[in-house]
Amino acid sequence: MSTRSPKQALFAEFATLAKALGHAHRLELLEQLAQGERSVETLAQKTSLSIANASQHLRHMRRTGLVDTRRDGKFVYYRLADEAVLDLLAALGRLAERNVAEVERIMRRYFKDRDGLEPVPRDALLERIRAGTVTVLDVRPQDEFALGHLPSAVNIPLKAMEARLSELDPSREVVAYCRGRFCVLSFEAAALLRSRGFKARCLEDGLPEWRAAGLPVVAGSS
């Protein structure tokens, strides 16, 4: 009777983990969990899934060690099991962008054509935050902002942007950010602001990458 070598056993486990990522809904759920801990009900609402469907995907990812849980009364809350999950998702995105033609086409037509300005690096933005020379604009929904945001960030969700432009100083450059590198909210916000005469750019990625880099994050809604 043949037995698997340790290397074969390891590769089988790696393959199981890779399969757990093999659904678009799971990647979207992980993007939401990268913002902070969430209940199943909230995750279902955020991703337009039924609670049963979201729970099924989340349980599968929990079995493979991508997410972890805690229970509070009737509610189950999920979180990323390890910050390394963010590295895995980032590597997946980079690989797809470089080698998958359809991904490159989407990136070019939606992101690059819409916003040809160079994004602002994290370290450069932190320096400008400390110097007080920039308006940092968080365009995620308020509940995500409350879970954690960049220092001095102003929260104006994209849907409310038109009605709240008067809250922004037109003499200061605005740097917008949202859930991550492939989140469209900040691109939409920067395009809208530039069309209204503001000098606006996007951060190079989003809140999860900022946190993973060890940069300061503030919790709370104020």
Short mmCIF file of N, CA and C in Angstrom, two decimals, residues 105-168:
data_model
loop_
_atom_site.label_atom_id
_atom_site.label_comp_id
_atom_site.label_asym_id
_atom_site.label_seq_id
_atom_site.Cartn_x
_atom_site.Cartn_y
_atom_site.Cartn_z
N ARG A 105 -8.00 43.81 -18.71
CA ARG A 105 -8.93 44.64 -19.48
C ARG A 105 -9.84 45.44 -18.55
N ILE A 106 -10.37 44.77 -17.52
CA ILE A 106 -11.25 45.46 -16.57
C ILE A 106 -10.47 46.56 -15.84
N MET A 107 -9.25 46.24 -15.40
CA MET A 107 -8.44 47.22 -14.69
C MET A 107 -8.16 48.43 -15.58
N ARG A 108 -7.86 48.19 -16.84
CA ARG A 108 -7.54 49.28 -17.75
C ARG A 108 -8.77 50.13 -18.06
N ARG A 109 -9.89 49.48 -18.38
CA ARG A 109 -11.06 50.21 -18.82
C ARG A 109 -11.78 50.91 -17.67
N TYR A 110 -11.80 50.29 -16.50
CA TYR A 110 -12.55 50.91 -15.42
C TYR A 110 -11.65 51.77 -14.53
N PHE A 111 -10.58 51.19 -14.03
CA PHE A 111 -9.76 51.90 -13.06
C PHE A 111 -8.78 52.88 -13.72
N LYS A 112 -7.97 52.39 -14.64
CA LYS A 112 -6.90 53.24 -15.18
C LYS A 112 -7.43 54.32 -16.10
N ASP A 113 -8.41 54.01 -16.93
CA ASP A 113 -8.97 55.02 -17.81
C ASP A 113 -9.77 56.06 -17.03
N ARG A 114 -10.39 55.63 -15.94
CA ARG A 114 -11.19 56.55 -15.12
C ARG A 114 -10.30 57.44 -14.27
N ASP A 115 -9.17 56.90 -13.82
CA ASP A 115 -8.29 57.66 -12.93
C ASP A 115 -6.85 57.44 -13.35
N GLY A 116 -6.37 58.33 -14.23
CA GLY A 116 -5.01 58.20 -14.73
C GLY A 116 -3.96 58.79 -13.80
N LEU A 117 -4.39 59.42 -12.71
CA LEU A 117 -3.44 60.01 -11.78
C LEU A 117 -2.77 58.93 -10.94
N GLU A 118 -1.51 59.16 -10.62
CA GLU A 118 -0.77 58.20 -9.80
C GLU A 118 -1.39 58.16 -8.40
N PRO A 119 -1.67 56.95 -7.87
CA PRO A 119 -2.22 56.88 -6.51
C PRO A 119 -1.19 57.32 -5.48
N VAL A 120 -1.67 57.71 -4.32
CA VAL A 120 -0.80 58.22 -3.26
C VAL A 120 -0.31 57.05 -2.42
N PRO A 121 1.02 56.88 -2.26
CA PRO A 121 1.54 55.80 -1.42
C PRO A 121 1.17 56.01 0.04
N ARG A 122 1.09 54.92 0.78
CA ARG A 122 0.70 54.99 2.20
C ARG A 122 1.64 55.87 3.01
N ASP A 123 2.95 55.66 2.87
CA ASP A 123 3.91 56.42 3.68
C ASP A 123 3.82 57.92 3.40
N ALA A 124 3.63 58.25 2.11
CA ALA A 124 3.51 59.68 1.75
C ALA A 124 2.26 60.29 2.35
N LEU A 125 1.16 59.52 2.36
CA LEU A 125 -0.07 60.05 2.94
C LEU A 125 0.09 60.24 4.44
N LEU A 126 0.74 59.29 5.12
CA LEU A 126 0.93 59.43 6.56
C LEU A 126 1.71 60.69 6.89
N GLU A 127 2.74 60.98 6.11
CA GLU A 127 3.51 62.21 6.33
C GLU A 127 2.63 63.45 6.20
N ARG A 128 1.76 63.44 5.20
CA ARG A 128 0.90 64.60 4.96
C ARG A 128 -0.20 64.71 6.02
N ILE A 129 -0.65 63.57 6.54
CA ILE A 129 -1.62 63.61 7.64
C ILE A 129 -0.98 64.27 8.85
N ARG A 130 0.24 63.87 9.16
CA ARG A 130 0.93 64.42 10.32
C ARG A 130 1.24 65.91 10.14
N ALA A 131 1.46 66.31 8.89
CA ALA A 131 1.73 67.73 8.62
C ALA A 131 0.45 68.55 8.51
N GLY A 132 -0.70 67.87 8.43
CA GLY A 132 -1.97 68.58 8.33
C GLY A 132 -2.20 69.27 7.00
N THR A 133 -1.67 68.68 5.91
CA THR A 133 -1.74 69.33 4.60
C THR A 133 -2.69 68.63 3.63
N VAL A 134 -3.53 67.72 4.11
CA VAL A 134 -4.38 66.94 3.21
C VAL A 134 -5.70 66.64 3.90
N THR A 135 -6.76 66.51 3.09
CA THR A 135 -8.03 65.99 3.60
C THR A 135 -8.12 64.52 3.23
N VAL A 136 -8.20 63.67 4.23
CA VAL A 136 -8.33 62.23 4.00
C VAL A 136 -9.82 61.88 4.01
N LEU A 137 -10.28 61.31 2.92
CA LEU A 137 -11.71 61.07 2.74
C LEU A 137 -11.98 59.57 2.70
N ASP A 138 -12.74 59.09 3.68
CA ASP A 138 -13.17 57.70 3.74
C ASP A 138 -14.58 57.63 3.15
N VAL A 139 -14.73 56.91 2.04
CA VAL A 139 -16.01 56.89 1.34
C VAL A 139 -16.78 55.59 1.57
N ARG A 140 -16.37 54.82 2.57
CA ARG A 140 -17.10 53.61 2.93
C ARG A 140 -18.35 53.96 3.74
N PRO A 141 -19.28 53.04 3.88
CA PRO A 141 -20.44 53.29 4.74
C PRO A 141 -20.01 53.57 6.18
N GLN A 142 -20.87 54.24 6.92
CA GLN A 142 -20.52 54.70 8.27
C GLN A 142 -20.18 53.55 9.21
N ASP A 143 -20.86 52.41 9.08
CA ASP A 143 -20.59 51.29 9.98
C ASP A 143 -19.19 50.72 9.77
N GLU A 144 -18.71 50.74 8.53
CA GLU A 144 -17.35 50.28 8.25
C GLU A 144 -16.33 51.29 8.79
N PHE A 145 -16.64 52.57 8.62
CA PHE A 145 -15.77 53.62 9.16
C PHE A 145 -15.60 53.46 10.67
N ALA A 146 -16.69 53.14 11.36
CA ALA A 146 -16.64 53.01 12.82
C ALA A 146 -15.76 51.85 13.27
N LEU A 147 -15.64 50.82 12.45
CA LEU A 147 -14.79 49.68 12.81
C LEU A 147 -13.31 50.04 12.79
N GLY A 148 -12.94 51.04 12.02
CA GLY A 148 -11.55 51.48 11.94
C GLY A 148 -11.34 52.35 10.72
N HIS A 149 -10.54 53.41 10.88
CA HIS A 149 -10.28 54.31 9.76
C HIS A 149 -8.94 54.99 9.94
N LEU A 150 -8.49 55.67 8.90
CA LEU A 150 -7.22 56.39 8.95
C LEU A 150 -7.33 57.59 9.88
N PRO A 151 -6.22 57.99 10.50
CA PRO A 151 -6.24 59.18 11.37
C PRO A 151 -6.72 60.41 10.60
N SER A 152 -7.53 61.21 11.25
CA SER A 152 -8.04 62.48 10.71
C SER A 152 -8.98 62.31 9.53
N ALA A 153 -9.39 61.07 9.24
CA ALA A 153 -10.25 60.85 8.08
C ALA A 153 -11.64 61.44 8.30
N VAL A 154 -12.20 61.97 7.22
CA VAL A 154 -13.58 62.44 7.18
C VAL A 154 -14.40 61.37 6.49
N ASN A 155 -15.51 60.99 7.08
CA ASN A 155 -16.35 59.95 6.49
C ASN A 155 -17.53 60.57 5.74
N ILE A 156 -17.48 60.47 4.42
CA ILE A 156 -18.62 60.86 3.60
C ILE A 156 -18.86 59.70 2.63
N PRO A 157 -19.82 58.83 2.91
CA PRO A 157 -20.10 57.71 2.00
C PRO A 157 -20.38 58.21 0.58
N LEU A 158 -19.99 57.43 -0.39
CA LEU A 158 -20.11 57.86 -1.78
C LEU A 158 -21.53 58.31 -2.13
N LYS A 159 -22.53 57.59 -1.63
CA LYS A 159 -23.91 57.94 -1.96
C LYS A 159 -24.30 59.33 -1.47
N ALA A 160 -23.61 59.83 -0.43
CA ALA A 160 -23.94 61.14 0.12
C ALA A 160 -23.02 62.24 -0.38
N MET A 161 -22.09 61.91 -1.29
CA MET A 161 -21.05 62.86 -1.68
C MET A 161 -21.61 64.15 -2.28
N GLU A 162 -22.50 64.03 -3.20
CA GLU A 162 -23.05 65.22 -3.87
C GLU A 162 -23.66 66.19 -2.86
N ALA A 163 -24.39 65.66 -1.90
CA ALA A 163 -25.10 66.50 -0.95
C ALA A 163 -24.19 67.10 0.11
N ARG A 164 -22.95 66.57 0.25
CA ARG A 164 -22.08 67.00 1.35
C ARG A 164 -20.76 67.61 0.88
N LEU A 165 -20.71 68.03 -0.37
CA LEU A 165 -19.48 68.62 -0.90
C LEU A 165 -19.06 69.86 -0.12
N SER A 166 -20.03 70.57 0.44
CA SER A 166 -19.70 71.81 1.17
C SER A 166 -18.89 71.54 2.42
N GLU A 167 -18.83 70.30 2.87
CA GLU A 167 -18.05 69.95 4.05
C GLU A 167 -16.56 69.84 3.76
N LEU A 168 -16.19 69.86 2.49
CA LEU A 168 -14.79 69.72 2.10
C LEU A 168 -14.21 71.07 1.71
#
